[in-house]
């Protein structure tokens, strides 16, 4: 319920238009957009109107939308709208439990010992996967990370190929050079991925 208050001269009839405007809350998804007209009769100072909210079983962060009022264009209407008070932000605080309502009773009772850790973690991942922004960002970061690993792998094996197939050092000097280079590459691989890659390079 949104309250609208009129101050000043209450001896006349005043007309005010109202409408909702999206913020982080989206009309049709989080709430239902409304618009209309409020008529203050003589002596009336308060009016109210409803904005329906769409409740679901999913947890959401605190979202908000705006309510904007404007003067109805009637020639006899002397209503003035304060330009600093012609809109208000409305916050929607979710009544669902984070990250899921599945363990809501135990969460509210702070009965942490009887909440399965793996189950709670699974619900947390499910919540993130359901959010298209988080899901798209996670996939993008995973792809970028794997491209970085692919670039490092190609560079690593190109260095090995350069020594073994292109330069082809021979004799003890060549063996020492090859061993030194492989040791250097192993250190690079360890720094990038850990000790496991050393086996790939023939450790």
PDB file of C-alpha atoms in Angstrom:
ATOM      1  CA  UNK A   1       0.000   0.000   0.000  1.00  0.00           C
ATOM      2  CA  UNK A   2       1.375   3.403  -1.018  1.00  0.00           C
ATOM      3  CA  UNK A   3       0.251   6.487   0.952  1.00  0.00           C
ATOM      4  CA  UNK A   4      -0.019   9.915  -0.644  1.00  0.00           C
ATOM      5  CA  UNK A   5      -0.396  12.959   1.590  1.00  0.00           C
ATOM      6  CA  UNK A   6      -1.748  16.381   0.666  1.00  0.00           C
ATOM      7  CA  UNK A   7      -0.720  19.468   2.651  1.00  0.00           C
ATOM      8  CA  UNK A   8      -1.776  23.087   2.478  1.00  0.00           C
ATOM      9  CA  UNK A   9      -5.266  24.256   1.560  1.00  0.00           C
ATOM     10  CA  UNK A  10      -7.738  21.397   1.958  1.00  0.00           C
ATOM     11  CA  UNK A  11     -10.818  23.414   0.954  1.00  0.00           C
ATOM     12  CA  UNK A  12     -10.634  22.427  -2.717  1.00  0.00           C
ATOM     13  CA  UNK A  13     -10.764  19.222  -4.732  1.00  0.00           C
ATOM     14  CA  UNK A  14      -7.358  18.100  -6.048  1.00  0.00           C
ATOM     15  CA  UNK A  15      -6.441  15.507  -8.658  1.00  0.00           C
ATOM     16  CA  UNK A  16      -3.102  13.670  -8.703  1.00  0.00           C
ATOM     17  CA  UNK A  17      -1.835  11.131 -11.238  1.00  0.00           C
ATOM     18  CA  UNK A  18       0.428   8.291 -10.149  1.00  0.00           C
ATOM     19  CA  UNK A  19       2.454   5.622 -11.916  1.00  0.00           C
ATOM     20  CA  UNK A  20       5.150   3.092 -11.089  1.00  0.00           C
ATOM     21  CA  UNK A  21       8.596   3.027 -12.668  1.00  0.00           C
ATOM     22  CA  UNK A  22      11.066   0.128 -12.793  1.00  0.00           C
ATOM     23  CA  UNK A  23      14.253   0.172 -10.779  1.00  0.00           C
ATOM     24  CA  UNK A  24      16.049  -3.027  -9.843  1.00  0.00           C
ATOM     25  CA  UNK A  25      12.566  -4.516  -9.519  1.00  0.00           C
ATOM     26  CA  UNK A  26      10.984  -5.313 -12.887  1.00  0.00           C
ATOM     27  CA  UNK A  27       7.262  -4.901 -13.532  1.00  0.00           C
ATOM     28  CA  UNK A  28       5.587  -8.180 -14.396  1.00  0.00           C
ATOM     29  CA  UNK A  29       8.265 -10.169 -12.590  1.00  0.00           C
ATOM     30  CA  UNK A  30       8.697  -8.725  -9.113  1.00  0.00           C
ATOM     31  CA  UNK A  31       5.637  -6.463  -8.990  1.00  0.00           C
ATOM     32  CA  UNK A  32       2.742  -5.393 -11.195  1.00  0.00           C
ATOM     33  CA  UNK A  33       2.881  -1.947 -12.768  1.00  0.00           C
ATOM     34  CA  UNK A  34      -0.010   0.336 -11.836  1.00  0.00           C
ATOM     35  CA  UNK A  35      -1.103   3.836 -12.744  1.00  0.00           C
ATOM     36  CA  UNK A  36      -4.165   5.910 -12.070  1.00  0.00           C
ATOM     37  CA  UNK A  37      -5.670   9.010 -10.564  1.00  0.00           C
ATOM     38  CA  UNK A  38      -6.242  10.023  -6.955  1.00  0.00           C
ATOM     39  CA  UNK A  39      -9.000  12.496  -6.158  1.00  0.00           C
ATOM     40  CA  UNK A  40      -8.729  14.392  -2.897  1.00  0.00           C
ATOM     41  CA  UNK A  41     -12.124  15.670  -1.878  1.00  0.00           C
ATOM     42  CA  UNK A  42     -12.535  18.757   0.303  1.00  0.00           C
ATOM     43  CA  UNK A  43     -10.957  18.129   3.692  1.00  0.00           C
ATOM     44  CA  UNK A  44      -9.110  14.990   2.622  1.00  0.00           C
ATOM     45  CA  UNK A  45      -5.355  14.860   3.202  1.00  0.00           C
ATOM     46  CA  UNK A  46      -4.522  11.151   2.690  1.00  0.00           C
ATOM     47  CA  UNK A  47      -5.072   8.731  -0.137  1.00  0.00           C
ATOM     48  CA  UNK A  48      -3.617   5.314  -0.816  1.00  0.00           C
ATOM     49  CA  UNK A  49      -3.322   2.808  -3.627  1.00  0.00           C
ATOM     50  CA  UNK A  50      -2.095  -0.766  -3.948  1.00  0.00           C
ATOM     51  CA  UNK A  51       0.870  -2.140  -5.880  1.00  0.00           C
ATOM     52  CA  UNK A  52       0.567  -5.952  -6.187  1.00  0.00           C
ATOM     53  CA  UNK A  53       3.765  -7.882  -5.464  1.00  0.00           C
ATOM     54  CA  UNK A  54       4.594 -11.209  -7.108  1.00  0.00           C
ATOM     55  CA  UNK A  55       5.697 -13.621  -4.412  1.00  0.00           C
ATOM     56  CA  UNK A  56       7.565 -16.844  -5.171  1.00  0.00           C
ATOM     57  CA  UNK A  57       9.633 -19.444  -3.358  1.00  0.00           C
ATOM     58  CA  UNK A  58      12.996 -18.080  -4.538  1.00  0.00           C
ATOM     59  CA  UNK A  59      15.201 -15.791  -2.462  1.00  0.00           C
ATOM     60  CA  UNK A  60      16.033 -12.411  -4.004  1.00  0.00           C
ATOM     61  CA  UNK A  61      18.134  -9.474  -2.907  1.00  0.00           C
ATOM     62  CA  UNK A  62      16.320  -6.326  -1.812  1.00  0.00           C
ATOM     63  CA  UNK A  63      14.830  -4.778  -4.948  1.00  0.00           C
ATOM     64  CA  UNK A  64      13.160  -1.440  -5.480  1.00  0.00           C
ATOM     65  CA  UNK A  65      10.934   0.489  -7.850  1.00  0.00           C
ATOM     66  CA  UNK A  66       9.738   4.084  -7.937  1.00  0.00           C
ATOM     67  CA  UNK A  67       6.337   5.686  -7.594  1.00  0.00           C
ATOM     68  CA  UNK A  68       5.963   8.974  -9.464  1.00  0.00           C
ATOM     69  CA  UNK A  69       3.125  11.447  -8.967  1.00  0.00           C
ATOM     70  CA  UNK A  70       2.216  14.296 -11.260  1.00  0.00           C
ATOM     71  CA  UNK A  71      -0.433  16.965 -11.500  1.00  0.00           C
ATOM     72  CA  UNK A  72      -3.633  16.142 -13.327  1.00  0.00           C
ATOM     73  CA  UNK A  73      -4.215  18.761 -16.003  1.00  0.00           C
ATOM     74  CA  UNK A  74      -7.601  20.142 -14.968  1.00  0.00           C
ATOM     75  CA  UNK A  75      -8.073  23.894 -15.564  1.00  0.00           C
ATOM     76  CA  UNK A  76      -9.748  24.425 -12.195  1.00  0.00           C
ATOM     77  CA  UNK A  77      -7.235  22.329 -10.255  1.00  0.00           C
ATOM     78  CA  UNK A  78      -4.821  24.403  -8.139  1.00  0.00           C
ATOM     79  CA  UNK A  79      -2.764  21.402  -6.983  1.00  0.00           C
ATOM     80  CA  UNK A  80       1.007  21.930  -6.989  1.00  0.00           C
ATOM     81  CA  UNK A  81       3.537  19.081  -6.892  1.00  0.00           C
ATOM     82  CA  UNK A  82       6.781  19.634  -4.986  1.00  0.00           C
ATOM     83  CA  UNK A  83       9.526  18.792  -7.525  1.00  0.00           C
ATOM     84  CA  UNK A  84      11.641  17.336  -4.702  1.00  0.00           C
ATOM     85  CA  UNK A  85       8.834  15.061  -3.485  1.00  0.00           C
ATOM     86  CA  UNK A  86       7.214  13.923  -6.710  1.00  0.00           C
ATOM     87  CA  UNK A  87       8.695  10.418  -6.498  1.00  0.00           C
ATOM     88  CA  UNK A  88       9.467   7.835  -3.869  1.00  0.00           C
ATOM     89  CA  UNK A  89      11.519   4.645  -3.844  1.00  0.00           C
ATOM     90  CA  UNK A  90       9.739   1.519  -2.689  1.00  0.00           C
ATOM     91  CA  UNK A  91      11.903  -1.340  -1.424  1.00  0.00           C
ATOM     92  CA  UNK A  92      10.778  -4.954  -1.670  1.00  0.00           C
ATOM     93  CA  UNK A  93      12.288  -7.061   1.112  1.00  0.00           C
ATOM     94  CA  UNK A  94      12.092 -10.768   0.346  1.00  0.00           C
ATOM     95  CA  UNK A  95      10.482 -12.959   3.004  1.00  0.00           C
ATOM     96  CA  UNK A  96      12.152 -16.140   1.738  1.00  0.00           C
ATOM     97  CA  UNK A  97      15.154 -17.738   3.418  1.00  0.00           C
ATOM     98  CA  UNK A  98      18.654 -17.617   1.956  1.00  0.00           C
ATOM     99  CA  UNK A  99      19.592 -19.631  -0.007  1.00  0.00           C
ATOM    100  CA  UNK A 100      16.437 -21.744   0.048  1.00  0.00           C
ATOM    101  CA  UNK A 101      13.191 -22.316   1.907  1.00  0.00           C
ATOM    102  CA  UNK A 102      14.009 -26.012   2.117  1.00  0.00           C
ATOM    103  CA  UNK A 103      15.767 -25.500   5.458  1.00  0.00           C
ATOM    104  CA  UNK A 104      13.839 -22.360   6.475  1.00  0.00           C
ATOM    105  CA  UNK A 105      12.583 -23.730   9.796  1.00  0.00           C
ATOM    106  CA  UNK A 106      16.029 -24.843  10.910  1.00  0.00           C
ATOM    107  CA  UNK A 107      17.666 -21.632   9.651  1.00  0.00           C
ATOM    108  CA  UNK A 108      15.223 -19.422  11.585  1.00  0.00           C
ATOM    109  CA  UNK A 109      15.746 -21.565  14.674  1.00  0.00           C
ATOM    110  CA  UNK A 110      19.532 -21.354  14.136  1.00  0.00           C
ATOM    111  CA  UNK A 111      19.655 -25.139  14.332  1.00  0.00           C
ATOM    112  CA  UNK A 112      22.879 -25.264  12.324  1.00  0.00           C
ATOM    113  CA  UNK A 113      23.948 -28.745  13.442  1.00  0.00           C
ATOM    114  CA  UNK A 114      20.941 -30.402  11.797  1.00  0.00           C
ATOM    115  CA  UNK A 115      21.337 -28.649   8.439  1.00  0.00           C
ATOM    116  CA  UNK A 116      23.268 -30.863   5.977  1.00  0.00           C
ATOM    117  CA  UNK A 117      26.259 -28.904   4.727  1.00  0.00           C
ATOM    118  CA  UNK A 118      26.341 -30.533   1.287  1.00  0.00           C
ATOM    119  CA  UNK A 119      22.599 -30.031   0.825  1.00  0.00           C
ATOM    120  CA  UNK A 120      22.876 -26.363   1.757  1.00  0.00           C
ATOM    121  CA  UNK A 121      25.823 -25.939  -0.632  1.00  0.00           C
ATOM    122  CA  UNK A 122      23.827 -27.618  -3.412  1.00  0.00           C
ATOM    123  CA  UNK A 123      20.932 -25.209  -2.865  1.00  0.00           C
ATOM    124  CA  UNK A 124      23.359 -22.274  -2.956  1.00  0.00           C
ATOM    125  CA  UNK A 125      24.725 -23.391  -6.330  1.00  0.00           C
ATOM    126  CA  UNK A 126      21.179 -23.924  -7.585  1.00  0.00           C
ATOM    127  CA  UNK A 127      20.262 -20.378  -6.528  1.00  0.00           C
ATOM    128  CA  UNK A 128      23.241 -18.945  -8.438  1.00  0.00           C
ATOM    129  CA  UNK A 129      22.520 -21.077 -11.497  1.00  0.00           C
ATOM    130  CA  UNK A 130      18.944 -19.784 -11.578  1.00  0.00           C
ATOM    131  CA  UNK A 131      20.191 -16.190 -11.823  1.00  0.00           C
ATOM    132  CA  UNK A 132      20.938 -15.525 -15.497  1.00  0.00           C
ATOM    133  CA  UNK A 133      23.446 -12.759 -14.708  1.00  0.00           C
ATOM    134  CA  UNK A 134      25.471 -14.952 -12.321  1.00  0.00           C
ATOM    135  CA  UNK A 135      25.156 -17.973 -14.620  1.00  0.00           C
ATOM    136  CA  UNK A 136      26.326 -16.059 -17.698  1.00  0.00           C
ATOM    137  CA  UNK A 137      29.195 -14.446 -15.779  1.00  0.00           C
ATOM    138  CA  UNK A 138      30.342 -17.798 -14.350  1.00  0.00           C
ATOM    139  CA  UNK A 139      30.368 -19.442 -17.782  1.00  0.00           C
ATOM    140  CA  UNK A 140      32.257 -16.491 -19.249  1.00  0.00           C
ATOM    141  CA  UNK A 141      34.890 -16.557 -16.506  1.00  0.00           C
ATOM    142  CA  UNK A 142      35.331 -20.342 -16.874  1.00  0.00           C
ATOM    143  CA  UNK A 143      35.885 -19.981 -20.627  1.00  0.00           C
ATOM    144  CA  UNK A 144      38.373 -17.138 -20.181  1.00  0.00           C
ATOM    145  CA  UNK A 145      40.246 -19.123 -17.523  1.00  0.00           C
ATOM    146  CA  UNK A 146      40.494 -22.197 -19.755  1.00  0.00           C
ATOM    147  CA  UNK A 147      41.672 -20.087 -22.701  1.00  0.00           C
ATOM    148  CA  UNK A 148      44.480 -18.800 -20.493  1.00  0.00           C
ATOM    149  CA  UNK A 149      45.430 -22.373 -19.593  1.00  0.00           C
ATOM    150  CA  UNK A 150      45.299 -23.407 -23.249  1.00  0.00           C
ATOM    151  CA  UNK A 151      47.601 -20.542 -24.233  1.00  0.00           C
ATOM    152  CA  UNK A 152      50.116 -21.506 -21.546  1.00  0.00           C
ATOM    153  CA  UNK A 153      49.995 -25.199 -22.584  1.00  0.00           C
ATOM    154  CA  UNK A 154      50.592 -24.386 -26.252  1.00  0.00           C
ATOM    155  CA  UNK A 155      53.476 -22.087 -25.378  1.00  0.00           C
ATOM    156  CA  UNK A 156      54.985 -24.752 -23.129  1.00  0.00           C
ATOM    157  CA  UNK A 157      54.928 -27.507 -25.731  1.00  0.00           C
ATOM    158  CA  UNK A 158      56.108 -25.157 -28.476  1.00  0.00           C
ATOM    159  CA  UNK A 159      59.206 -24.480 -26.367  1.00  0.00           C
ATOM    160  CA  UNK A 160      59.803 -28.221 -25.999  1.00  0.00           C
ATOM    161  CA  UNK A 161      59.292 -28.749 -29.728  1.00  0.00           C
ATOM    162  CA  UNK A 162      61.688 -25.893 -30.495  1.00  0.00           C
ATOM    163  CA  UNK A 163      64.465 -27.586 -28.514  1.00  0.00           C
ATOM    164  CA  UNK A 164      63.866 -31.192 -29.609  1.00  0.00           C
ATOM    165  CA  UNK A 165      62.882 -30.745 -33.272  1.00  0.00           C
ATOM    166  CA  UNK A 166      64.158 -27.378 -34.476  1.00  0.00           C
ATOM    167  CA  UNK A 167      67.399 -26.584 -32.653  1.00  0.00           C
ATOM    168  CA  UNK A 168      68.366 -30.256 -32.135  1.00  0.00           C
ATOM    169  CA  UNK A 169      71.364 -29.692 -29.799  1.00  0.00           C
ATOM    170  CA  UNK A 170      73.670 -32.734 -29.720  1.00  0.00           C
ATOM    171  CA  UNK A 171      76.349 -34.130 -27.436  1.00  0.00           C
ATOM    172  CA  UNK A 172      76.827 -33.400 -23.764  1.00  0.00           C
ATOM    173  CA  UNK A 173      76.291 -29.667 -24.289  1.00  0.00           C
ATOM    174  CA  UNK A 174      72.995 -30.369 -26.027  1.00  0.00           C
ATOM    175  CA  UNK A 175      71.917 -32.755 -23.278  1.00  0.00           C
ATOM    176  CA  UNK A 176      72.803 -30.216 -20.590  1.00  0.00           C
ATOM    177  CA  UNK A 177      70.958 -27.470 -22.478  1.00  0.00           C
ATOM    178  CA  UNK A 178      67.902 -29.679 -22.963  1.00  0.00           C
ATOM    179  CA  UNK A 179      67.850 -30.698 -19.313  1.00  0.00           C
ATOM    180  CA  UNK A 180      68.262 -27.103 -18.183  1.00  0.00           C
ATOM    181  CA  UNK A 181      65.440 -25.911 -20.424  1.00  0.00           C
ATOM    182  CA  UNK A 182      63.129 -28.722 -19.336  1.00  0.00           C
ATOM    183  CA  UNK A 183      63.893 -27.914 -15.705  1.00  0.00           C
ATOM    184  CA  UNK A 184      63.028 -24.273 -16.397  1.00  0.00           C
ATOM    185  CA  UNK A 185      59.792 -25.265 -18.130  1.00  0.00           C
ATOM    186  CA  UNK A 186      58.912 -27.551 -15.238  1.00  0.00           C
ATOM    187  CA  UNK A 187      59.298 -24.655 -12.822  1.00  0.00           C
ATOM    188  CA  UNK A 188      57.002 -22.549 -15.021  1.00  0.00           C
ATOM    189  CA  UNK A 189      54.439 -25.361 -15.128  1.00  0.00           C
ATOM    190  CA  UNK A 190      54.621 -25.818 -11.360  1.00  0.00           C
ATOM    191  CA  UNK A 191      53.979 -22.122 -10.871  1.00  0.00           C
ATOM    192  CA  UNK A 192      50.986 -22.225 -13.237  1.00  0.00           C
ATOM    193  CA  UNK A 193      49.319 -25.532 -12.321  1.00  0.00           C
ATOM    194  CA  UNK A 194      51.255 -27.190  -9.519  1.00  0.00           C
ATOM    195  CA  UNK A 195      53.532 -30.208  -9.370  1.00  0.00           C
ATOM    196  CA  UNK A 196      51.303 -32.576 -11.347  1.00  0.00           C
ATOM    197  CA  UNK A 197      52.296 -31.160 -14.740  1.00  0.00           C
ATOM    198  CA  UNK A 198      55.909 -32.169 -14.139  1.00  0.00           C
ATOM    199  CA  UNK A 199      54.983 -35.694 -15.143  1.00  0.00           C
ATOM    200  CA  UNK A 200      53.765 -34.442 -18.528  1.00  0.00           C
ATOM    201  CA  UNK A 201      57.199 -32.947 -19.184  1.00  0.00           C
ATOM    202  CA  UNK A 202      58.941 -36.174 -18.281  1.00  0.00           C
ATOM    203  CA  UNK A 203      59.933 -35.540 -14.657  1.00  0.00           C
TER     204      UNK A 203
END
